[in-house]
Amino acid sequence: MRINYNYIKLLALIVVITGLFAFSNQRRAQKNVKGIAIEFVENQNLFITEGAVNKLLIQKFGSLENVPKEKLALNNMEKVIEANKMVKSAQVFLTVNGKLASKVVQRTPIGRIEGDSKFYLDEDGKQMPLSNSYSARVPIITGQITDNGLADVYEILNYINTDEFLKKNIIGLHIENEEKYQLRFRTEEFVVNLGDVEQLKEKFSNFKAFYAKANKDKTLQHYDVVSLEFDNQVVCTKI
């Protein structure tokens, strides 16, 4: 019977590769953590610091330096970091050089509520606590704070953030009631009565046309109230 040496060579190669792979995995598992690296994604301002993230992990898991890699519960670490109210998501993994790394995405505030309770409204329309590390430069929300009112505020702020002119210039939003919202601008003395949240696109388009003309005519300082509450109109009250 002829022996097919090609099959023998292939089988030997598979055995060698499998052995090397198993040996490599075993060596990797026996290695210890050589440090911790925290990365905040998208270069965000730090509402939670690197030290605070490290503290969360230490409080739950103890010191992670020199811990064998096979003892790490990466999914549990992610859940611990994500439980912090400043964090939107986290990914924890081991790097090729033996570090325990965490990529953290923070929540993004779009407005700051100044009422009996003080908190941020985030990009998902949820309440977010203020931070001791950083204060976001976002519009200040005042007035009658209710759940329905905050839902409308979220819709207004989302629209404002799609427009560079509005985003740059609007610094405050006052809730008179759930059908009447008022805007304050960075450099102008007048207030803008927005009314309800219906037809925001049309209202802001009309306002921007009014603003461009009044700015060109140098008459912006003459107005006390600019109302967008009426259909397809901008009604102004002079000082």
CSV table of C-alpha atoms in Angstrom, one decimal:
chain,number,residue,atom,x,y,z
A,1,MET,CA,0.0,0.0,0.0
A,2,ARG,CA,1.4,3.4,-1.0
A,3,ILE,CA,1.6,6.0,1.8
A,4,ASN,CA,0.4,9.4,0.8
A,5,TYR,CA,3.0,11.6,2.4
A,6,ASN,CA,1.1,14.8,1.5
A,7,TYR,CA,-1.7,13.8,3.8
A,8,ILE,CA,0.7,13.1,6.6
A,9,LYS,CA,2.4,16.5,6.1
A,10,LEU,CA,-1.0,18.2,6.1
A,11,LEU,CA,-2.0,16.4,9.3
A,12,ALA,CA,1.3,17.2,11.0
A,13,LEU,CA,0.9,20.9,10.0
A,14,ILE,CA,-2.6,21.0,11.5
A,15,VAL,CA,-1.4,19.5,14.7
A,16,VAL,CA,1.5,22.0,15.0
A,17,ILE,CA,-0.7,25.0,14.3
A,18,THR,CA,-3.3,23.8,16.8
A,19,GLY,CA,-0.6,23.2,19.4
A,20,LEU,CA,0.8,26.7,18.9
A,21,PHE,CA,-2.6,28.3,19.1
A,22,ALA,CA,-3.4,26.5,22.3
A,23,PHE,CA,0.0,27.4,23.8
A,24,SER,CA,-0.4,31.0,22.8
A,25,ASN,CA,-3.8,31.2,24.4
A,26,GLN,CA,-2.5,29.6,27.6
A,27,ARG,CA,0.4,32.0,27.8
A,28,ARG,CA,-1.9,34.9,27.1
A,29,ALA,CA,-4.3,33.8,29.8
A,30,GLN,CA,-1.5,33.5,32.3
A,31,LYS,CA,-0.3,37.1,31.8
A,32,ASN,CA,-1.4,39.8,34.2
A,33,VAL,CA,-2.8,43.3,33.6
A,34,LYS,CA,0.0,45.8,33.0
A,35,GLY,CA,-2.0,49.0,33.5
A,36,ILE,CA,-5.3,50.7,32.9
A,37,ALA,CA,-6.1,53.1,30.0
A,38,ILE,CA,-9.3,55.2,29.9
A,39,GLU,CA,-10.3,56.9,26.7
A,40,PHE,CA,-13.1,59.3,26.3
A,41,VAL,CA,-14.5,59.0,22.7
A,42,GLU,CA,-15.1,62.1,20.5
A,43,ASN,CA,-12.9,64.4,22.6
A,44,GLN,CA,-15.8,65.3,24.8
A,45,ASN,CA,-15.6,67.7,27.7
A,46,LEU,CA,-15.2,65.6,30.8
A,47,PHE,CA,-18.4,65.4,32.9
A,48,ILE,CA,-16.8,62.3,34.5
A,49,THR,CA,-13.0,62.1,34.8
A,50,GLU,CA,-10.6,59.3,34.2
A,51,GLY,CA,-9.9,59.2,37.9
A,52,ALA,CA,-13.7,58.7,38.6
A,53,VAL,CA,-13.9,55.8,36.1
A,54,ASN,CA,-10.9,54.2,37.7
A,55,LYS,CA,-12.5,54.7,41.1
A,56,LEU,CA,-15.7,53.0,39.9
A,57,LEU,CA,-13.7,49.9,38.9
A,58,ILE,CA,-11.6,49.8,42.0
A,59,GLN,CA,-14.7,50.1,44.3
A,60,LYS,CA,-16.3,47.1,42.6
A,61,PHE,CA,-13.4,44.9,41.6
A,62,GLY,CA,-10.4,46.1,43.8
A,63,SER,CA,-7.1,47.0,42.3
A,64,LEU,CA,-6.8,45.6,38.8
A,65,GLU,CA,-3.0,45.9,38.4
A,66,ASN,CA,-1.3,42.6,38.0
A,67,VAL,CA,-4.6,40.7,38.0
A,68,PRO,CA,-4.5,37.5,35.8
A,69,LYS,CA,-6.3,38.2,32.6
A,70,GLU,CA,-8.5,35.1,32.9
A,71,LYS,CA,-10.0,36.5,36.1
A,72,LEU,CA,-11.3,39.6,34.4
A,73,ALA,CA,-15.1,40.0,33.9
A,74,LEU,CA,-15.1,42.5,31.1
A,75,ASN,CA,-18.9,42.6,30.6
A,76,ASN,CA,-19.4,43.3,34.3
A,77,MET,CA,-16.9,46.1,34.2
A,78,GLU,CA,-18.8,47.7,31.3
A,79,LYS,CA,-22.0,47.5,33.3
A,80,VAL,CA,-20.4,49.2,36.3
A,81,ILE,CA,-19.1,52.1,34.2
A,82,GLU,CA,-22.4,52.5,32.3
A,83,ALA,CA,-24.3,52.6,35.6
A,84,ASN,CA,-22.8,56.1,36.2
A,85,LYS,CA,-25.4,58.7,35.2
A,86,MET,CA,-22.8,60.7,33.1
A,87,VAL,CA,-22.0,57.7,30.9
A,88,LYS,CA,-24.0,56.7,27.8
A,89,SER,CA,-21.9,53.6,26.9
A,90,ALA,CA,-18.6,51.9,27.7
A,91,GLN,CA,-16.5,49.2,26.1
A,92,VAL,CA,-13.8,47.4,28.1
A,93,PHE,CA,-11.2,45.2,26.5
A,94,LEU,CA,-7.6,44.0,26.7
A,95,THR,CA,-4.9,45.5,24.5
A,96,VAL,CA,-2.1,43.6,22.8
A,97,ASN,CA,0.4,45.1,25.2
A,98,GLY,CA,-1.5,43.8,28.3
A,99,LYS,CA,-3.4,46.9,29.3
A,100,LEU,CA,-7.0,46.9,30.4
A,101,ALA,CA,-8.6,49.6,28.2
A,102,SER,CA,-12.0,51.3,28.4
A,103,LYS,CA,-13.6,53.5,25.8
A,104,VAL,CA,-16.2,55.7,27.4
A,105,VAL,CA,-19.0,57.7,25.6
A,106,GLN,CA,-20.5,60.3,27.8
A,107,ARG,CA,-24.0,61.6,27.6
A,108,THR,CA,-24.4,64.9,25.8
A,109,PRO,CA,-26.5,67.7,27.4
A,110,ILE,CA,-28.5,70.1,25.2
A,111,GLY,CA,-30.1,72.2,27.8
A,112,ARG,CA,-29.8,73.0,31.5
A,113,ILE,CA,-32.9,73.1,33.8
A,114,GLU,CA,-32.9,75.9,36.4
A,115,GLY,CA,-35.9,75.2,38.6
A,116,ASP,CA,-36.5,73.7,42.1
A,117,SER,CA,-34.4,70.8,40.7
A,118,LYS,CA,-31.3,71.5,38.6
A,119,PHE,CA,-30.2,69.1,35.9
A,120,TYR,CA,-29.4,68.8,32.2
A,121,LEU,CA,-31.6,67.6,29.5
A,122,ASP,CA,-29.6,65.2,27.3
A,123,GLU,CA,-29.6,64.4,23.6
A,124,ASP,CA,-32.1,61.6,24.2
A,125,GLY,CA,-34.5,63.8,26.1
A,126,LYS,CA,-33.6,62.3,29.5
A,127,GLN,CA,-32.6,64.0,32.7
A,128,MET,CA,-28.8,64.1,33.4
A,129,PRO,CA,-27.3,65.3,36.6
A,130,LEU,CA,-25.0,68.3,36.8
A,131,SER,CA,-21.3,67.6,37.0
A,132,ASN,CA,-18.7,68.8,39.5
A,133,SER,CA,-16.0,68.5,36.8
A,134,TYR,CA,-17.5,70.6,33.9
A,135,SER,CA,-20.4,72.9,33.2
A,136,ALA,CA,-21.8,72.7,29.7
A,137,ARG,CA,-22.6,75.9,27.7
A,138,VAL,CA,-26.1,75.1,26.7
A,139,PRO,CA,-29.4,77.1,26.8
A,140,ILE,CA,-30.8,77.7,30.3
A,141,ILE,CA,-34.4,76.4,30.8
A,142,THR,CA,-36.6,78.3,33.3
A,143,GLY,CA,-40.2,78.6,34.1
A,144,GLN,CA,-42.9,76.0,34.8
A,145,ILE,CA,-41.0,72.7,34.5
A,146,THR,CA,-43.4,69.8,33.8
A,147,ASP,CA,-42.9,66.4,32.0
A,148,ASN,CA,-44.9,67.6,29.0
A,149,GLY,CA,-43.1,70.9,29.0
A,150,LEU,CA,-39.7,69.2,29.0
A,151,ALA,CA,-40.9,67.0,26.0
A,152,ASP,CA,-41.6,70.2,24.1
A,153,VAL,CA,-38.4,71.8,25.2
A,154,TYR,CA,-36.5,68.8,23.9
A,155,GLU,CA,-38.2,69.2,20.5
A,156,ILE,CA,-37.4,72.9,20.4
A,157,LEU,CA,-33.7,72.3,21.4
A,158,ASN,CA,-33.3,69.5,18.8
A,159,TYR,CA,-34.5,71.9,16.1
A,160,ILE,CA,-32.2,74.7,17.3
A,161,ASN,CA,-29.2,72.4,17.2
A,162,THR,CA,-29.8,71.7,13.5
A,163,ASP,CA,-29.3,75.4,12.7
A,164,GLU,CA,-25.9,77.0,13.3
A,165,PHE,CA,-27.4,80.5,13.6
A,166,LEU,CA,-30.0,79.5,16.2
A,167,LYS,CA,-27.5,77.3,18.0
A,168,LYS,CA,-25.0,80.1,18.3
A,169,ASN,CA,-27.4,82.8,19.4
A,170,ILE,CA,-30.1,81.3,21.6
A,171,ILE,CA,-29.0,81.1,25.2
A,172,GLY,CA,-32.3,80.6,27.1
A,173,LEU,CA,-35.7,79.1,26.9
A,174,HIS,CA,-38.5,80.1,29.3
A,175,ILE,CA,-41.6,78.0,29.8
A,176,GLU,CA,-44.6,80.3,30.5
A,177,ASN,CA,-46.9,77.3,30.2
A,178,GLU,CA,-47.1,74.1,28.0
A,179,GLU,CA,-48.4,76.1,25.1
A,180,LYS,CA,-46.2,79.1,25.3
A,181,TYR,CA,-42.4,79.2,25.1
A,182,GLN,CA,-40.1,82.2,25.0
A,183,LEU,CA,-36.6,82.4,23.7
A,184,ARG,CA,-33.7,84.7,24.8
A,185,PHE,CA,-30.8,85.6,22.5
A,186,ARG,CA,-27.1,86.1,23.3
A,187,THR,CA,-26.6,89.7,22.0
A,188,GLU,CA,-30.2,91.0,21.7
A,189,GLU,CA,-32.4,92.6,24.3
A,190,PHE,CA,-35.7,91.5,22.9
A,191,VAL,CA,-37.4,88.2,23.7
A,192,VAL,CA,-39.0,85.9,21.2
A,193,ASN,CA,-42.4,84.5,21.9
A,194,LEU,CA,-42.4,81.2,20.1
A,195,GLY,CA,-45.8,80.0,21.1
A,196,ASP,CA,-46.3,76.2,21.0
A,197,VAL,CA,-44.1,73.7,19.2
A,198,GLU,CA,-46.2,73.5,16.0
A,199,GLN,CA,-44.6,74.6,12.7
A,200,LEU,CA,-41.2,75.2,14.2
A,201,LYS,CA,-39.5,75.2,10.7
A,202,GLU,CA,-41.9,78.0,9.4
A,203,LYS,CA,-41.6,80.0,12.6
A,204,PHE,CA,-37.8,80.0,12.7
A,205,SER,CA,-37.6,80.7,8.9
A,206,ASN,CA,-39.8,83.7,9.3
A,207,PHE,CA,-37.7,84.9,12.3
A,208,LYS,CA,-34.4,84.5,10.5
A,209,ALA,CA,-35.8,86.6,7.6
A,210,PHE,CA,-36.9,89.3,10.0
A,211,TYR,CA,-33.6,89.2,11.8
A,212,ALA,CA,-31.6,89.6,8.6
A,213,LYS,CA,-33.6,92.6,7.5
A,214,ALA,CA,-33.6,94.3,10.9
A,215,ASN,CA,-29.9,93.7,11.3
A,216,LYS,CA,-29.2,95.2,7.9
A,217,ASP,CA,-31.4,98.2,8.8
A,218,LYS,CA,-29.8,98.4,12.2
A,219,THR,CA,-33.1,98.4,14.0
A,220,LEU,CA,-32.8,95.3,16.2
A,221,GLN,CA,-32.2,97.4,19.3
A,222,HIS,CA,-35.6,99.1,18.8
A,223,TYR,CA,-37.6,95.9,19.6
A,224,ASP,CA,-38.8,94.6,23.0
A,225,VAL,CA,-40.8,91.5,22.0
A,226,VAL,CA,-40.8,89.6,18.7
A,227,SER,CA,-43.7,87.2,18.4
A,228,LEU,CA,-43.9,84.2,16.1
A,229,GLU,CA,-47.2,82.9,17.5
A,230,PHE,CA,-49.3,84.0,14.6
A,231,ASP,CA,-49.6,82.1,11.3
A,232,ASN,CA,-46.7,83.0,8.9
A,233,GLN,CA,-46.1,86.4,10.6
A,234,VAL,CA,-43.6,88.1,12.7
A,235,VAL,CA,-45.2,90.7,15.0
A,236,CYS,CA,-42.9,93.0,16.9
A,237,THR,CA,-43.4,95.3,19.9
A,238,LYS,CA,-41.1,98.3,20.0
A,239,ILE,CA,-39.5,99.7,23.1
